[in-house]
Short mmCIF file of C-alpha atoms and ligand atoms in Angstrom, two decimals:
data_model
loop_
_atom_site.label_atom_id
_atom_site.label_comp_id
_atom_site.label_asym_id
_atom_site.label_seq_id
_atom_site.Cartn_x
_atom_site.Cartn_y
_atom_site.Cartn_z
CA UNK A 1 24.16 -5.30 -63.21
CA UNK A 2 25.21 -2.36 -60.92
CA UNK A 3 23.27 0.07 -63.20
CA UNK A 4 20.22 -2.11 -63.01
CA UNK A 5 20.42 -2.31 -59.30
CA UNK A 6 20.60 1.51 -59.07
CA UNK A 7 17.76 1.83 -61.52
CA UNK A 8 15.53 -0.34 -59.43
CA UNK A 9 16.58 1.50 -56.24
CA UNK A 10 15.75 4.77 -58.07
CA UNK A 11 12.24 3.48 -59.11
CA UNK A 12 11.53 2.56 -55.49
CA UNK A 13 12.87 5.80 -54.08
CA UNK A 14 10.49 7.70 -56.21
CA UNK A 15 7.37 5.56 -55.88
CA UNK A 16 4.17 6.70 -54.00
CA UNK A 17 2.77 3.12 -53.90
CA UNK A 18 4.80 -0.13 -53.99
CA UNK A 19 3.38 -3.67 -54.48
CA UNK A 20 5.54 -6.64 -54.24
CA UNK A 21 4.68 -10.26 -55.48
CA UNK A 22 6.66 -13.23 -54.11
CA UNK A 23 6.70 -16.86 -55.03
CA UNK A 24 8.68 -19.97 -54.15
CA UNK A 25 11.75 -18.53 -55.26
CA UNK A 26 12.33 -16.17 -52.21
CA UNK A 27 12.15 -19.00 -49.97
CA UNK A 28 14.42 -21.37 -51.93
CA UNK A 29 17.45 -19.88 -49.89
CA UNK A 30 15.72 -20.82 -46.57
CA UNK A 31 15.91 -24.31 -47.82
CA UNK A 32 12.27 -24.72 -48.87
CA UNK A 33 12.05 -26.41 -52.16
CA UNK A 34 9.98 -24.72 -54.75
CA UNK A 35 6.69 -26.37 -55.47
CA UNK A 36 8.09 -28.35 -58.52
CA UNK A 37 11.37 -29.24 -56.75
CA UNK A 38 9.24 -30.69 -53.70
CA UNK A 39 8.19 -33.29 -56.20
CA UNK A 40 11.60 -35.08 -55.78
CA UNK A 41 12.92 -37.87 -53.61
CA UNK A 42 9.94 -39.81 -52.03
CA UNK A 43 7.52 -37.80 -54.05
CA UNK A 44 9.19 -38.00 -57.60
CA UNK A 45 6.56 -40.27 -58.98
CA UNK A 46 3.83 -37.83 -58.40
CA UNK A 47 2.48 -34.93 -60.50
CA UNK A 48 1.07 -31.79 -58.70
CA UNK A 49 -2.51 -32.64 -59.70
CA UNK A 50 -1.99 -36.13 -57.88
CA UNK A 51 -1.16 -34.12 -54.50
CA UNK A 52 -2.46 -30.62 -54.56
CA UNK A 53 -6.30 -30.94 -55.71
CA UNK A 54 -9.48 -31.54 -53.80
CA UNK A 55 -9.98 -34.58 -56.02
CA UNK A 56 -6.51 -36.09 -54.98
CA UNK A 57 -7.47 -35.64 -51.25
CA UNK A 58 -10.93 -37.37 -51.79
CA UNK A 59 -9.26 -40.20 -53.58
CA UNK A 60 -6.26 -40.79 -51.30
CA UNK A 61 -6.36 -38.50 -48.07
CA UNK A 62 -3.57 -40.15 -46.40
CA UNK A 63 -1.20 -39.57 -49.35
CA UNK A 64 -2.01 -36.01 -49.57
CA UNK A 65 -1.90 -35.40 -45.74
CA UNK A 66 1.48 -37.13 -45.62
CA UNK A 67 2.91 -34.97 -48.44
CA UNK A 68 1.90 -31.85 -46.48
CA UNK A 69 3.12 -33.10 -43.22
CA UNK A 70 6.47 -33.67 -44.73
CA UNK A 71 6.54 -30.14 -46.18
CA UNK A 72 5.11 -28.58 -42.88
CA UNK A 73 8.16 -30.25 -41.12
CA UNK A 74 10.60 -28.40 -43.64
CA UNK A 75 8.77 -25.20 -43.08
CA UNK A 76 8.84 -25.63 -39.21
CA UNK A 77 12.66 -25.78 -39.42
CA UNK A 78 13.09 -22.84 -42.00
CA UNK A 79 13.95 -19.33 -41.11
CA UNK A 80 13.73 -16.19 -43.18
CA UNK A 81 16.71 -15.31 -45.47
CA UNK A 82 18.25 -11.91 -46.38
CA UNK A 83 15.54 -11.46 -49.07
CA UNK A 84 12.52 -11.90 -46.49
CA UNK A 85 14.35 -9.47 -44.30
CA UNK A 86 15.13 -6.93 -47.20
CA UNK A 87 11.40 -6.77 -47.93
CA UNK A 88 10.64 -6.17 -44.34
CA UNK A 89 13.02 -3.33 -44.37
CA UNK A 90 11.42 -2.01 -47.55
CA UNK A 91 7.94 -1.98 -45.90
CA UNK A 92 9.53 -0.09 -42.89
CA UNK A 93 11.13 2.46 -45.37
CA UNK A 94 7.85 2.95 -47.18
CA UNK A 95 6.04 3.49 -43.93
CA UNK A 96 8.33 6.12 -42.81
CA UNK A 97 8.08 8.13 -46.15
CA UNK A 98 4.28 7.41 -46.33
CA UNK A 99 4.44 5.30 -49.32
CA UNK A 100 1.71 2.73 -49.73
CA UNK A 101 2.98 -0.71 -49.58
CA UNK A 102 1.41 -4.36 -50.02
CA UNK A 103 3.30 -7.63 -50.17
CA UNK A 104 1.49 -10.34 -51.76
CA UNK A 105 2.82 -13.92 -51.62
CA UNK A 106 2.01 -17.13 -53.28
CA UNK A 107 3.96 -18.86 -50.59
CA UNK A 108 2.32 -20.69 -47.78
CA UNK A 109 5.39 -20.87 -45.43
CA UNK A 110 4.70 -17.77 -43.32
CA UNK A 111 8.35 -16.75 -43.56
CA UNK A 112 7.49 -13.08 -44.57
CA UNK A 113 5.64 -12.32 -41.32
CA UNK A 114 8.46 -14.12 -39.56
CA UNK A 115 10.97 -11.78 -41.12
CA UNK A 116 8.88 -8.66 -39.82
CA UNK A 117 6.69 -7.91 -42.82
CA UNK A 118 3.32 -6.65 -41.65
CA UNK A 119 1.11 -6.01 -44.63
CA UNK A 120 1.36 -9.31 -46.09
CA UNK A 121 -1.55 -10.80 -48.30
CA UNK A 122 -1.25 -14.62 -48.41
CA UNK A 123 -3.10 -15.52 -51.57
CA UNK A 124 -2.62 -19.33 -51.52
CA UNK A 125 -3.18 -19.75 -47.73
CA UNK A 126 -0.72 -20.96 -44.96
CA UNK A 127 0.58 -24.49 -44.61
CA UNK A 128 0.91 -23.97 -40.80
CA UNK A 129 -2.96 -23.80 -40.44
CA UNK A 130 -5.37 -26.65 -40.90
CA UNK A 131 -8.99 -26.70 -41.54
CA UNK A 132 -11.45 -29.50 -42.16
CA UNK A 133 -12.20 -30.60 -45.66
CA UNK A 134 -16.01 -30.55 -45.35
CA UNK A 135 -16.98 -27.30 -43.60
CA UNK A 136 -13.56 -25.35 -43.57
CA UNK A 137 -13.60 -25.26 -39.84
CA UNK A 138 -10.19 -24.16 -38.62
CA UNK A 139 -8.54 -26.50 -36.27
CA UNK A 140 -5.72 -25.45 -33.95
CA UNK A 141 -4.48 -28.72 -32.52
CA UNK A 142 -4.65 -32.14 -34.13
CA UNK A 143 -3.05 -35.54 -33.04
CA UNK A 144 -0.13 -36.59 -35.03
CA UNK A 145 -0.50 -40.45 -35.95
CA UNK A 146 -0.84 -42.72 -38.66
CA UNK A 147 -4.12 -41.82 -39.95
CA UNK A 148 -5.56 -38.47 -41.24
CA UNK A 149 -7.12 -36.78 -38.22
CA UNK A 150 -10.89 -35.65 -38.20
CA UNK A 151 -12.51 -32.36 -37.30
CA UNK A 152 -13.59 -32.21 -33.50
CA UNK A 153 -16.78 -30.22 -34.62
CA UNK A 154 -18.01 -32.13 -37.68
CA UNK A 155 -15.88 -35.38 -38.14
CA UNK A 156 -14.78 -34.42 -41.57
CA UNK A 157 -11.09 -35.11 -42.47
CA UNK A 158 -8.40 -32.32 -41.78
CA UNK A 159 -6.57 -30.75 -44.68
CA UNK A 160 -3.85 -28.03 -44.78
CA UNK A 161 -5.39 -24.52 -45.24
CA UNK A 162 -3.93 -23.81 -48.60
CA UNK A 163 -5.48 -23.16 -52.02
CA UNK A 164 -5.20 -26.21 -54.12
CA UNK A 165 -5.47 -26.26 -58.00
CA UNK A 166 -9.13 -25.79 -59.12
CA UNK A 167 -10.00 -23.85 -55.64
CA UNK A 168 -11.17 -20.44 -55.38
CA UNK A 169 -8.65 -17.92 -53.91
CA UNK A 170 -9.68 -16.35 -50.55
CA UNK A 171 -11.72 -13.47 -51.64
CA UNK A 172 -10.50 -10.69 -49.29
CA UNK A 173 -6.90 -11.73 -50.08
CA UNK A 174 -7.55 -11.53 -53.93
CA UNK A 175 -9.32 -8.39 -53.56
CA UNK A 176 -6.39 -6.77 -51.69
CA UNK A 177 -3.96 -8.18 -54.27
CA UNK A 178 -5.89 -6.91 -57.24
CA UNK A 179 -6.28 -3.29 -55.64
CA UNK A 180 -2.46 -3.19 -54.86
CA UNK A 181 -1.59 -4.16 -58.47
CA UNK A 182 -3.95 -1.57 -59.94
CA UNK A 183 -2.88 1.24 -57.82
CA UNK A 184 0.87 1.02 -57.33
CA UNK A 185 3.20 2.77 -59.32
CA UNK A 186 6.10 0.24 -58.83
CA UNK A 187 5.65 -3.44 -58.85
CA UNK A 188 8.41 -5.65 -57.55
CA UNK A 189 8.17 -9.39 -58.66
CA UNK A 190 10.46 -11.73 -56.89
CA UNK A 191 11.01 -15.48 -57.29
CA UNK A 192 8.02 -16.48 -59.23
CA UNK A 193 7.74 -18.44 -62.43
CA UNK A 194 4.79 -16.17 -63.20
CA UNK A 195 2.68 -18.81 -64.81
CA UNK A 196 0.16 -19.85 -62.03
CA UNK A 197 -3.01 -17.56 -62.42
CA UNK A 198 -4.36 -15.31 -61.10
CA UNK A 199 -1.10 -14.21 -59.42
CA UNK A 200 0.70 -14.34 -62.71
CA UNK A 201 -1.58 -11.51 -64.09
CA UNK A 202 -0.99 -9.10 -61.36
CA UNK A 203 2.25 -7.50 -62.73
CA UNK A 204 0.56 -7.30 -66.06
CA UNK A 205 -2.37 -5.62 -64.56
CA UNK A 206 0.15 -3.08 -62.83
CA UNK A 207 1.84 -2.58 -66.21
CA UNK A 208 -1.52 -1.99 -67.77
CA UNK A 209 -2.33 0.74 -65.13
CA UNK A 210 1.09 2.45 -65.80
CA UNK A 211 3.36 1.04 -63.08
CA UNK A 212 7.09 0.22 -63.63
CA UNK A 213 7.89 -3.51 -62.89
CA UNK A 214 11.12 -4.68 -61.37
CA UNK A 215 11.63 -8.52 -61.60
CA UNK A 216 14.23 -10.50 -59.57
CA UNK A 217 14.60 -14.10 -60.82
CA UNK A 218 17.74 -16.06 -61.62
CA UNK A 219 15.71 -17.26 -64.87
CA UNK A 220 13.74 -15.32 -67.52
CA UNK A 221 9.97 -15.80 -67.19
CA UNK A 222 7.10 -14.57 -69.16
CA UNK A 223 7.19 -11.21 -67.49
CA UNK A 224 10.78 -10.70 -68.36
CA UNK A 225 10.21 -8.91 -71.53
CA UNK A 226 7.86 -6.45 -70.18
CA UNK A 227 9.73 -5.53 -66.94
CA UNK A 228 11.36 -2.16 -66.62
CA UNK A 229 14.47 -3.52 -64.74
CA UNK A 230 14.98 -7.29 -64.82
CA UNK A 231 17.68 -8.50 -62.31
CA UNK A 232 18.97 -11.99 -62.87
CA UNK A 233 20.20 -13.52 -59.68
CA UNK A 234 18.93 -14.95 -56.28
CA UNK A 235 16.50 -12.94 -53.97
CA UNK A 236 18.73 -13.36 -50.87
CA UNK A 237 21.62 -11.67 -52.90
CA UNK A 238 19.93 -9.00 -54.98
CA UNK A 239 17.13 -7.66 -52.61
CA UNK A 240 19.34 -6.18 -49.82
CA UNK A 241 21.45 -4.48 -52.70
CA UNK A 242 18.23 -3.03 -54.25
CA UNK A 243 16.66 -2.07 -50.77
CA UNK A 244 20.15 -0.56 -49.76
CA UNK A 245 20.93 -2.62 -46.73
CA UNK A 246 24.01 -4.22 -48.36
CA UNK A 247 26.64 -3.06 -50.78
N1 APR B 1 15.74 -16.32 -55.73
C1 APR B 1 14.73 -15.72 -56.71
N2 APR B 1 14.20 -16.66 -57.37
C2 APR B 1 14.34 -17.91 -57.55
C3 APR B 1 15.22 -18.58 -56.55
C4 APR B 1 16.12 -17.52 -55.78
N3 APR B 1 16.96 -18.14 -55.03
N4 APR B 1 15.52 -19.82 -56.94
C5 APR B 1 14.44 -19.97 -57.71
N5 APR B 1 13.81 -19.01 -58.18
C6 APR B 1 12.77 -18.84 -59.09
C7 APR B 1 12.76 -19.76 -60.26
O1 APR B 1 13.46 -19.44 -61.40
C8 APR B 1 11.21 -19.78 -60.59
O2 APR B 1 10.95 -18.89 -61.47
O3 APR B 1 11.59 -19.00 -58.43
C9 APR B 1 10.54 -19.48 -59.21
C10 APR B 1 9.82 -20.54 -58.67
O4 APR B 1 8.73 -20.90 -59.49
P1 APR B 1 7.67 -22.06 -58.95
O5 APR B 1 8.20 -23.17 -58.32
O6 APR B 1 6.84 -22.05 -60.26
O7 APR B 1 6.96 -21.15 -57.75
P2 APR B 1 5.72 -20.09 -57.92
O8 APR B 1 5.80 -19.08 -59.11
O9 APR B 1 5.68 -19.58 -56.51
O10 APR B 1 4.33 -21.03 -58.08
C11 APR B 1 3.31 -20.56 -58.02
O11 APR B 1 2.19 -22.52 -58.16
O12 APR B 1 2.67 -24.53 -57.60
C12 APR B 1 1.73 -23.66 -57.40
O13 APR B 1 0.50 -22.96 -55.43
C13 APR B 1 1.78 -23.18 -55.83
O14 APR B 1 2.10 -20.97 -54.99
C14 APR B 1 2.69 -21.91 -56.07
C15 APR B 1 2.31 -21.47 -57.45
#
């Protein structure tokens, strides 16, 4: 393990362009259940397609709104962990040495920015933001009550500004993520099951373009066999060691 950490550190030290992809695993140690773990307790009888699709919202907007309200409360109480902070430090080190840096996240919790990361591409939106279902009008303030609030501009129901299954990703964010994957020479993949497209393809695109891939995950994923360095452990433990801010 120590050798692998040193190899990961060495790859980052010699990089000219770094791309990072994070998934739900990096926020697990901030107390935010991963997407699949979130379907427990009150929600254990639901499947993702019953809660995180436009069709689910049209069929039962209150159910979907309530699930996101519950998740929004968890996110509001959460604080960034050592893993988020280590990636903010990696960005700072890259800036200092004029190395390109892009952090792409599938997470909707906003914790990377809270930890001090600047160049963050939020591929799946942000749960703290709300927009209307009909016209995508952004809405800053909405009444908390029993029903699903409506858009003050067009009257359509409000929904979280996240990407649901079957929806297009925001085009600017997707373009930035693809560009980072294609041009980096080191790709660091943290806490993602690497199965949900198109994010899952990003490390493979980087590999095809000649980049070396470092993976941090307690469990093996479809990416593991292709990674140059695969570190099995948690993000909050391993990232500070790789970035060199813990021993
Ligand atoms: N540190 C690092 N990785 C961890 C940790 C941890 N402390 N805890 C769990 N993991 C890993 C798991 O082993 C798993 O591989 O994080 C991954 C979480 O996987 P998912 O729940 O599938 O999350 P993610 O890959 O982000 O899902 C992608 O799918 O559900 C949709 O839109 C949702 O953005 C989400 C997308």
